[in-house]
Short mmCIF file of C-alpha atoms in Angstrom, two decimals:
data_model
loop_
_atom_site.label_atom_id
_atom_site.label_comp_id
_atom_site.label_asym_id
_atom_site.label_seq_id
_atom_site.Cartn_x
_atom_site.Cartn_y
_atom_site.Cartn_z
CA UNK A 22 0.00 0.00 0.00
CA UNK A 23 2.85 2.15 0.73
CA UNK A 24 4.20 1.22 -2.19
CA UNK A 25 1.54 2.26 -4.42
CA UNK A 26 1.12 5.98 -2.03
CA UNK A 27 4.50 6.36 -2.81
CA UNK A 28 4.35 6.08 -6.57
CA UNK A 29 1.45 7.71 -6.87
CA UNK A 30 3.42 11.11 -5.25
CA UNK A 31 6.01 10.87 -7.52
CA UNK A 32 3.63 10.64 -10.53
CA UNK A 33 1.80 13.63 -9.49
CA UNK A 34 5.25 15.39 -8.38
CA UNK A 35 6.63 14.88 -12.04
CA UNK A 36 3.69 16.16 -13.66
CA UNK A 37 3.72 19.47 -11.27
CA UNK A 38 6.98 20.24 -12.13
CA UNK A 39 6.63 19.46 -16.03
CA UNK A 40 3.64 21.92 -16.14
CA UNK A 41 5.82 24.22 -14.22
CA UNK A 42 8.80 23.85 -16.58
CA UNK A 43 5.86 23.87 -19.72
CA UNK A 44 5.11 27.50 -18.60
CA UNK A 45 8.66 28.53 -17.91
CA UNK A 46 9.45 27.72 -21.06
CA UNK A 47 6.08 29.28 -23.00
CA UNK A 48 7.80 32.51 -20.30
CA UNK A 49 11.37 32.48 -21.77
CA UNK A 50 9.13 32.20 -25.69
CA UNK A 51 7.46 34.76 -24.87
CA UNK A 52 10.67 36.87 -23.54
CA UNK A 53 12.35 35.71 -26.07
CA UNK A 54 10.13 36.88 -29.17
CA UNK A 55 10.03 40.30 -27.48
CA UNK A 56 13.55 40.90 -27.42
CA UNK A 57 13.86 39.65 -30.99
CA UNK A 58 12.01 41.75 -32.72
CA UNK A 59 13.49 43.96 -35.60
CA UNK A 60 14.30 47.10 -34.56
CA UNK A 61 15.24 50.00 -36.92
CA UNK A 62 18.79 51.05 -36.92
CA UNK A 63 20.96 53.61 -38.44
CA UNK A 64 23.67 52.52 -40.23
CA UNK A 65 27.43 54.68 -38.41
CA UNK A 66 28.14 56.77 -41.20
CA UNK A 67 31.97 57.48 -41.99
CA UNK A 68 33.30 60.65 -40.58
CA UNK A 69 34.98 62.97 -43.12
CA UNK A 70 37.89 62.94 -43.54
CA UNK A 71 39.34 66.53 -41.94
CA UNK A 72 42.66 65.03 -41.78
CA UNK A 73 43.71 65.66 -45.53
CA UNK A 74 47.23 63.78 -44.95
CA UNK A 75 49.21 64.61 -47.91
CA UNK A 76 47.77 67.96 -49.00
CA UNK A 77 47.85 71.47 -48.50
CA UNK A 78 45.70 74.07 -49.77
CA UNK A 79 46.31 75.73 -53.51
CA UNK A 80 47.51 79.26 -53.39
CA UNK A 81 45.44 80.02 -56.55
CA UNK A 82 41.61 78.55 -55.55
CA UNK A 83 42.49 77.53 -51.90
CA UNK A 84 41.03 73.88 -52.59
CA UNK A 85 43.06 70.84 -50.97
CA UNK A 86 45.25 69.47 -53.68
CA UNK A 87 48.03 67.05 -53.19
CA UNK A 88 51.42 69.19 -50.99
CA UNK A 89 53.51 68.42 -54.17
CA UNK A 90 51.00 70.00 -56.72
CA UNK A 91 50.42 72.80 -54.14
CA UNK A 92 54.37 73.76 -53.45
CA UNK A 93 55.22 73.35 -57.25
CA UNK A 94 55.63 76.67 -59.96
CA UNK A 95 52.71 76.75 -61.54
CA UNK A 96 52.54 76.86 -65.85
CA UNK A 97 51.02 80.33 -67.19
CA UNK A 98 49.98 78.80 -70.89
CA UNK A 99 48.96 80.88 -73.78
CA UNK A 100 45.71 79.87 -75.32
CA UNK A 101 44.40 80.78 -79.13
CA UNK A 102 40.74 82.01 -78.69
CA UNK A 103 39.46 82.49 -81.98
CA UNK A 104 36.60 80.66 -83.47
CA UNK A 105 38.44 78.84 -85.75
CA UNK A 106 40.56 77.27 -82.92
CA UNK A 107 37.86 76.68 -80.53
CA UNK A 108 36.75 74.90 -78.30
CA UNK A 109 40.80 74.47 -76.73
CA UNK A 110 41.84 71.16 -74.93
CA UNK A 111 42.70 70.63 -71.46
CA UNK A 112 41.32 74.58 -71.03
CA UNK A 113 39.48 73.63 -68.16
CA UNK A 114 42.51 72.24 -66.13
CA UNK A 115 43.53 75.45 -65.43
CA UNK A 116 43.09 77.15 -62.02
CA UNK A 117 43.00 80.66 -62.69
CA UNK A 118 42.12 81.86 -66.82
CA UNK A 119 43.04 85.18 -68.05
CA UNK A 120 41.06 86.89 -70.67
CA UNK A 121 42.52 90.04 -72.77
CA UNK A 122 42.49 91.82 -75.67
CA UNK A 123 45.08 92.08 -78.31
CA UNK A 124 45.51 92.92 -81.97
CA UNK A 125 42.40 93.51 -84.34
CA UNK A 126 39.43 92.80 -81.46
CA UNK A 127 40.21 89.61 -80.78
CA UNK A 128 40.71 87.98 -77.10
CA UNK A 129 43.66 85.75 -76.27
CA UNK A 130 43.71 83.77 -73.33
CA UNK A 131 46.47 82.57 -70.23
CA UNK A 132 45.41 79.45 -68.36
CA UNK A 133 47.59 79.25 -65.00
CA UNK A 134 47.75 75.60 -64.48
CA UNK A 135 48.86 73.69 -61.30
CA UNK A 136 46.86 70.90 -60.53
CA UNK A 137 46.97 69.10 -64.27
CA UNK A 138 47.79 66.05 -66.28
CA UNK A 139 46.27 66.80 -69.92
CA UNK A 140 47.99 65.35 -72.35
CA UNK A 141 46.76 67.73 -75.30
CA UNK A 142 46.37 71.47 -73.99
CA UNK A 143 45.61 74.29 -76.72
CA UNK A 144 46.08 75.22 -79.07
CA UNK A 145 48.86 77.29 -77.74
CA UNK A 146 49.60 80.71 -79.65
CA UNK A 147 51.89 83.58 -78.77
CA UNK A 148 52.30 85.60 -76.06
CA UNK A 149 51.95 89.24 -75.34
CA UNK A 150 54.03 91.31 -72.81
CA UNK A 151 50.98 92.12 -70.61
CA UNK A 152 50.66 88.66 -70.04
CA UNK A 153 54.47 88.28 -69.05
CA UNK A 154 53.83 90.43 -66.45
CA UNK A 155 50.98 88.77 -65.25
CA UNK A 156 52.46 85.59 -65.22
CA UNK A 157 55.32 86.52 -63.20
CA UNK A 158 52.87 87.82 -59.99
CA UNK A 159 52.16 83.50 -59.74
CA UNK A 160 56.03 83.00 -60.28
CA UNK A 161 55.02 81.11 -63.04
CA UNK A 162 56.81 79.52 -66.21
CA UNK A 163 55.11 80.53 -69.05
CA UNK A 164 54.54 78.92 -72.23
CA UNK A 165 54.07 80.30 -75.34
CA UNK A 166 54.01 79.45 -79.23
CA UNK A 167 56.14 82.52 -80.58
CA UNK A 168 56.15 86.41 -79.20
CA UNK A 169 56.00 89.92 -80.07
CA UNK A 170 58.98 92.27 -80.01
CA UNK A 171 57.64 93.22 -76.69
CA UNK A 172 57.26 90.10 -75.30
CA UNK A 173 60.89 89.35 -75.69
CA UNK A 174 62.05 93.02 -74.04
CA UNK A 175 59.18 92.08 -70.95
CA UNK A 176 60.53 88.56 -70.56
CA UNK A 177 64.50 90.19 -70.17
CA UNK A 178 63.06 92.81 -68.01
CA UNK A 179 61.75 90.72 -65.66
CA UNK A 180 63.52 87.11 -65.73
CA UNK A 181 60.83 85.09 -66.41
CA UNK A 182 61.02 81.09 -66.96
CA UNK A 183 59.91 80.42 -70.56
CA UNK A 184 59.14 77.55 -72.80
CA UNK A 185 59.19 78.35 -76.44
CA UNK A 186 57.85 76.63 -79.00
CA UNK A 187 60.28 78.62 -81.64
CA UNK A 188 63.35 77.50 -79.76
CA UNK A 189 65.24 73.96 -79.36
CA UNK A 190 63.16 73.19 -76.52
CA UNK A 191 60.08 73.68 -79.26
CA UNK A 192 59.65 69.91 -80.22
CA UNK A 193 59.99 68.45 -76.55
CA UNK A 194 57.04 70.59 -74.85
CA UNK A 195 54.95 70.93 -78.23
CA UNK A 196 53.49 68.99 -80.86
CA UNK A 197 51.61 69.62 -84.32
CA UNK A 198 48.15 68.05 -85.10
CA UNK A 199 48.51 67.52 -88.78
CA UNK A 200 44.76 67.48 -88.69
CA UNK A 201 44.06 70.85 -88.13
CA UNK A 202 45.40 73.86 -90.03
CA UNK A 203 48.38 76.16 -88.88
CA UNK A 204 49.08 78.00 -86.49
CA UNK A 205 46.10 76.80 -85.16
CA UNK A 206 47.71 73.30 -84.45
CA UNK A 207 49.95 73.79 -81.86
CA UNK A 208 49.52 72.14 -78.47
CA UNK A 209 51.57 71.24 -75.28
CA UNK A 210 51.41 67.98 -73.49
CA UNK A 211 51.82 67.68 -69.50
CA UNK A 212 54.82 65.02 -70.33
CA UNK A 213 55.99 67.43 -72.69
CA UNK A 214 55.75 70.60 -70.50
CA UNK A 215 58.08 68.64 -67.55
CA UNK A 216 60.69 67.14 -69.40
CA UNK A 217 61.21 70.79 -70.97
CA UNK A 218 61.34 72.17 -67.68
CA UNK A 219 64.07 69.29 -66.65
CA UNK A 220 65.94 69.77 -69.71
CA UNK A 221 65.99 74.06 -68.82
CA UNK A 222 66.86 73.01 -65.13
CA UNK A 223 64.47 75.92 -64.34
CA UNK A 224 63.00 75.74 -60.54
CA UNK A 225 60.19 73.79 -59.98
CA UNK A 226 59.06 75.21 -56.25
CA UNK A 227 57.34 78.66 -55.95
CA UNK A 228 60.19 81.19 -55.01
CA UNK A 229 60.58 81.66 -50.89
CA UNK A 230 58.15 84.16 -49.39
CA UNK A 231 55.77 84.50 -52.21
CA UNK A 232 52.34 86.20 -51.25
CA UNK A 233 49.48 85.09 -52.19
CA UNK A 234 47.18 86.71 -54.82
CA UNK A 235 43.82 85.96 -52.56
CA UNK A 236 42.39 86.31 -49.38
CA UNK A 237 40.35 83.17 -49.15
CA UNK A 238 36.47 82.60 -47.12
CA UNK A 239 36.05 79.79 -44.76
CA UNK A 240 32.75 79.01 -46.31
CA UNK A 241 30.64 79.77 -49.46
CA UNK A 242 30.00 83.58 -48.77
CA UNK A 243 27.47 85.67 -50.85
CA UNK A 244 28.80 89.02 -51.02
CA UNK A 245 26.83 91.97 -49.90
CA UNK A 246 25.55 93.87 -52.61
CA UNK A 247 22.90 95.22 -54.40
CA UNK A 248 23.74 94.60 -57.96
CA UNK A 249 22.92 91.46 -58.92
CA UNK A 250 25.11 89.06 -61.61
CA UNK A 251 23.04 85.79 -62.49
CA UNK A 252 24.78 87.14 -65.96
CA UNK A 253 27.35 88.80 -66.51
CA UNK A 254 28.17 89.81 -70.20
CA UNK A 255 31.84 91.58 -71.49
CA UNK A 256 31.89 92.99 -74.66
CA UNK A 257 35.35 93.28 -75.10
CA UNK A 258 34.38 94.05 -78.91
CA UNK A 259 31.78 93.11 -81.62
CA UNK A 260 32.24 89.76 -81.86
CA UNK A 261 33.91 88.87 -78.49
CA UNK A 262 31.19 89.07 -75.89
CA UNK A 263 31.49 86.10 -73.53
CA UNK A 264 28.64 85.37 -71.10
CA UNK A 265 28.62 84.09 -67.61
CA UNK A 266 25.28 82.78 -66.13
CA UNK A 267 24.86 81.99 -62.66
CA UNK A 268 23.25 78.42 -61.98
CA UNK A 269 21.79 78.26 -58.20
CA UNK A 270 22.52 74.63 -57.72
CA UNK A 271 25.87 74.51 -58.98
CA UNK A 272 26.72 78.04 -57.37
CA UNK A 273 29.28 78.11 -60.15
CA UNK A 274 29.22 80.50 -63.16
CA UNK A 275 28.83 78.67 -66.56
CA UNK A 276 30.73 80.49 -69.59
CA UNK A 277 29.48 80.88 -73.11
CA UNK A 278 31.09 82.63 -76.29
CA UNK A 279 30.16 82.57 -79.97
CA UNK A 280 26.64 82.11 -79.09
CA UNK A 281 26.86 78.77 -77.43
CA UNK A 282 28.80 76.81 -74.24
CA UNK A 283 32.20 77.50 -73.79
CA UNK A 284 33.45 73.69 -73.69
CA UNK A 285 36.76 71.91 -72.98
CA UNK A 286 37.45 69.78 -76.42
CA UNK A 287 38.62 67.11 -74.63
CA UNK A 288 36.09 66.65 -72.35
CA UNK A 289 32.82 68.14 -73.52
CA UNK A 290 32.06 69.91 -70.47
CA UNK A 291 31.47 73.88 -69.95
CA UNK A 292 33.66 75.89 -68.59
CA UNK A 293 32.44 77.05 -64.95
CA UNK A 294 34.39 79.37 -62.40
CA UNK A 295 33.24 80.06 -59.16
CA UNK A 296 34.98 83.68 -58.85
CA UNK A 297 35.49 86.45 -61.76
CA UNK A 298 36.85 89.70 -61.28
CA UNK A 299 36.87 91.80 -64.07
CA UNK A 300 39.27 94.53 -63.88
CA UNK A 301 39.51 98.17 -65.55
CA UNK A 302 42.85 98.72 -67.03
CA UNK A 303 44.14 101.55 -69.90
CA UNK A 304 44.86 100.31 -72.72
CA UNK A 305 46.01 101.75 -76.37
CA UNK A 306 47.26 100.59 -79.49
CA UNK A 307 51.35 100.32 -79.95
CA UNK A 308 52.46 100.05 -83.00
CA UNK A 309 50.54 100.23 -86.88
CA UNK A 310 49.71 96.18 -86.56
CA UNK A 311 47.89 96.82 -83.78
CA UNK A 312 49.44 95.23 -80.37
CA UNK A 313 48.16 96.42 -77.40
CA UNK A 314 49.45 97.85 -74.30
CA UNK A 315 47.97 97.37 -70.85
CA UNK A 316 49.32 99.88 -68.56
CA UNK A 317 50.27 97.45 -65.34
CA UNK A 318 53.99 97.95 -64.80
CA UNK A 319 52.69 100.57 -61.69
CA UNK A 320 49.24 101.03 -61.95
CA UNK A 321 45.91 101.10 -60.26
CA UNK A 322 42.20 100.81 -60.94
CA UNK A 323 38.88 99.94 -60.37
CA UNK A 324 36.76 96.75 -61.39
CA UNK A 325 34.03 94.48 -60.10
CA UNK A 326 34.43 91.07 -58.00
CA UNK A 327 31.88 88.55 -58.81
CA UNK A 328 30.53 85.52 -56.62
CA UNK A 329 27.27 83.90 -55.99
CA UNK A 330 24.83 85.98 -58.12
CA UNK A 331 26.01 89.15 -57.06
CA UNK A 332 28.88 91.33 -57.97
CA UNK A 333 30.85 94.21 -55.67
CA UNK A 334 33.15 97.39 -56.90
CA UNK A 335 36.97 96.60 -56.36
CA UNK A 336 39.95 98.71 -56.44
CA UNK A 337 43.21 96.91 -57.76
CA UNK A 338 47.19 97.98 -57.64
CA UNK A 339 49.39 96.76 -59.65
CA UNK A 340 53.60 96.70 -58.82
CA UNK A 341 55.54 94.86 -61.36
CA UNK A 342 58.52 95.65 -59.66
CA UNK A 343 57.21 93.77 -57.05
CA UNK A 344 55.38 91.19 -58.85
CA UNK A 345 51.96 92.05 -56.99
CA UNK A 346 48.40 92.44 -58.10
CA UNK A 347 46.71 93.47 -55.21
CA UNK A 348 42.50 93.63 -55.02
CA UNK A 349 40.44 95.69 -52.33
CA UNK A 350 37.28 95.75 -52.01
CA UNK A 351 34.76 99.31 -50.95
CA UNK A 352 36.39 99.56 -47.48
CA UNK A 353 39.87 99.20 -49.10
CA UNK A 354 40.61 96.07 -47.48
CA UNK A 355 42.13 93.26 -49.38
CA UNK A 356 39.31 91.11 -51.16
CA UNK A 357 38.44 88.08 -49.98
CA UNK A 358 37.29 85.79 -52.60
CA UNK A 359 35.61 82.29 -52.22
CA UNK A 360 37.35 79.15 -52.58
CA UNK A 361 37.60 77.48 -56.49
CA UNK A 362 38.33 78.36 -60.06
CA UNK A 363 38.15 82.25 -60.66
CA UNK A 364 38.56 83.93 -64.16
CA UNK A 365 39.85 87.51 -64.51
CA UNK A 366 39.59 89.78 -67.60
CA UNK A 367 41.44 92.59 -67.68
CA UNK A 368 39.09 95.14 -70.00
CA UNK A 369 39.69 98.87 -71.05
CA UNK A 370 38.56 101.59 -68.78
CA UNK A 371 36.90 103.66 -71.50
CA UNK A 372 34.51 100.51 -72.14
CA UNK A 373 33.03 100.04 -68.72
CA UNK A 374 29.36 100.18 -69.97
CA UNK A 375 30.08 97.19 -71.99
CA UNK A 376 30.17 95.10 -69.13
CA UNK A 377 26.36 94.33 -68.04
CA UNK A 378 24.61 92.55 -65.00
CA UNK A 379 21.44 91.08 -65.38
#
C-alpha cells in the first residue's frame, strides 16, 4: 500500500513540475520573441575625412590638392581664342584663366595651371608682354608658341622662366596636329611641358616668401551687394562678348562665347568658375599692326568682383617691380574671394558700360 502511495506522489510530483517547466518555457518564448524583434537602426556613417594627410591648400583657388601639386611653380599657358581654334583642350585644367584683348578685337587667353595632367592642352599661340607680367605675380613659367617684339624686351626685363615653341626646346614641350590647319595646331602635353622644364633646369618650387594673390572665405560667402550678376556679359568688342550665367545649384558661373557653351574639347564639359573679377585697365594701341598695351607695370584701378549671383566694386594695384596684383574691395581692405576656379579679364577703362549685370 505504501508502495503504491508512494508512486502515486512521484507521478503527481513529475507532472507538477513538467507543467511548471511547460510555462517557464512558454515565459522564456514569450521573452524571447520580445527581445527579438526587428528594430530600426541607423547605419554609423563614416566621418569625413578633416585630416587631408598629404595635402595642403592651392595658393590660386584655396582647394586641398596634393602638398607636391600645391608647393610646385605653376605653368602660365597661352591659349588661341578664336573661333576657328575653338573649343581648346585641357582649357578647363587650369586654375585661374586670363582673358585680354590684343591685336584687331580679338581675345587671347592665359590658363595658370597647377593641378593638371592633360595630355593635349591648346592650341597654344603667342604671347603678349601684358601677359608676361601677369604671369610673373604666380612665379610662373610661361609657355608660349612665338612672341611679339615686346614680349621678348618684358621677358629680359623681368627674368621670367619660358618655354618656347620657336626654340630647341620647341619639339619636346609641343606637338603639331597635322589634322588641323596652322598656327592653329599647336599644343603642349603635360609630359611634354616637364621634361622641358628638366631639360631648362628651371625651378620647380614657388620662389621663398611669395604672397598670395587671394584672401580666401572659410565658407561659401554671398557678397553683400545690391547689384545682382546671375549674368554677366563683357563685350570686349563686336564679336567677343562672352557670357557668364549663374546656376543656383551649382553656385558656379557657366561660360558661353560665340553664341553657345564654352566647352573643354577634350572633355565636352562647360567651362564654370566660381569667382570672376573683371578689372579696368588703360589700354592703347602700340604700333601700326595693332598690339596692345595694358598699362600694369605701376598702376591702379577699379573693377568688379563677382561671386554667388552678385557682384561688388573693387579697387586693384598693380607693382611689377614687385610682382603684386593686389585687389580691395569698398572699405579698401584686401578682397576676400571664395574658394575654387576664378577667371579675370582685364578690359579697357573707357569701355566700362560694356560690361552688363542682369
Amino acid at each position: 500500500m505504501r508502495k503504491i502511495f508512494a508512486i502515486a506522489l512521484l507521478t503527481i510530483l513529475t507532472v507538477s513540475f513538467a507543467g511548471c517547466s511547460n510555462k517557464d518555457d512558454e515565459k522564456e518564448k514569450v521573452i524571447t520573441k520580445v527581445t527579438e524583434t526587428p528594430v530600426a537602426t541607423v547605419a554609423p556613417t563614416e566621418a569625413p575625412d578633416t585630416t587631408h594627410d598629404g595635402m595642403e591648400r592651392s595658393k590660386l583657388t584655396n582647394e586641398w590638392i596634393a602638398a607636391d601639386k600645391a608647393n610646385a611653380r605653376p605653368y602660365a599657358i597661352m591659349l588661341s581664342n578664336i573661333k576657328a581654334a575653338s573649343p581648346q583642350s585641357g582649357i578647363s585644367q587650369a586654375s585661374i584663366l586670363y582673358e585680354c584683348l590684343v591685336e584687331g578685337g580679338i581675345t587671347r587667353m592665359m590658363g595658370i595651371f597647377e593641378d593638371f595632367d592633360a595630355e593635349r592642352i591648346g592650341s597654344v599661340r603667342s604671347a603678349r608682354h601684358y601677359y608676361v607680367s601677369l604671369a610673373d605675380e604666380y612665379d610662373a613659367i610661361i609657355c608660349h608658341y612665338g612672341q611679339s617684339k615686346y614680349t621678348e624686351a618684358k621677358l629680359d626685363e623681368l627674368g621670367v622662366d619660358n618655354l618656347s615653341g620657336l626654340t630647341s626646346i620647341g619639339t619636346t614641350v609641343f606637338y603639331r596636329d597635322k589634322n588641323i590647319k596652322s598656327p592653329h595646331n599647336a599644343f603642349a602635353s603635360y609630359d611634354g611641358i616637364m621634361k622641358g622644364t628638366k631639360k631648362l633646369d628651371y625651378r620647380t618650387e614657388y620662389r621663398k616668401n611669395l604672397d598670395s594673390h587671394y584672401k580666401f572665405y572659410e565658407e561659401d560667402t554671398v557678397p553683400e551687394s545690391s547689384i545682382n550678376a546671375d549674368k554677366v556679359t563683357l563685350q570686349f568688342s563686336k564679336s567677343y562678348s562672352p557670357e557668364f550665367v549663374y546656376d543656383t545649384k551649382t553656385t558656379l558661373y557657366a561660360r558661353s562665347q560665340f553664341g553657345e557653351p564654352h566647352v573643354d574639347a577634350t572633355t565636352g564639359e562647360q567651362l564654370t568658375f566660381k569667382n570672376l573679377i573683371i578689372q579696368f585697365v588703360k589700354e592703347s594701341t602700340m604700333d601700326s599692326v595693332g598690339r596692345q598695351d595694358m598699362e600694369l607695370s605701376d598702376a591702379k584701378g577699379t573693377g568688379y568682383y563677382v561671386s554667388d549671383g552678385k557682384a561688388i566694386k573693387i579697387t586693384w594695384k598693380k607693382n611689377e617691380k614687385d610682382k603684386t596684383m593686389s585687389y580691395y574691395n569698398e572699405a579698401g581692405e584686401q578682397l576676400t574671394v571664395n574658394t575654387g576656379k576664378t577667371y579675370i579679364a582685364l578690359f579697357p577703362d573707357n569701355k566700362t558700360d560694356q560690361v552688363t549685370f542682369q
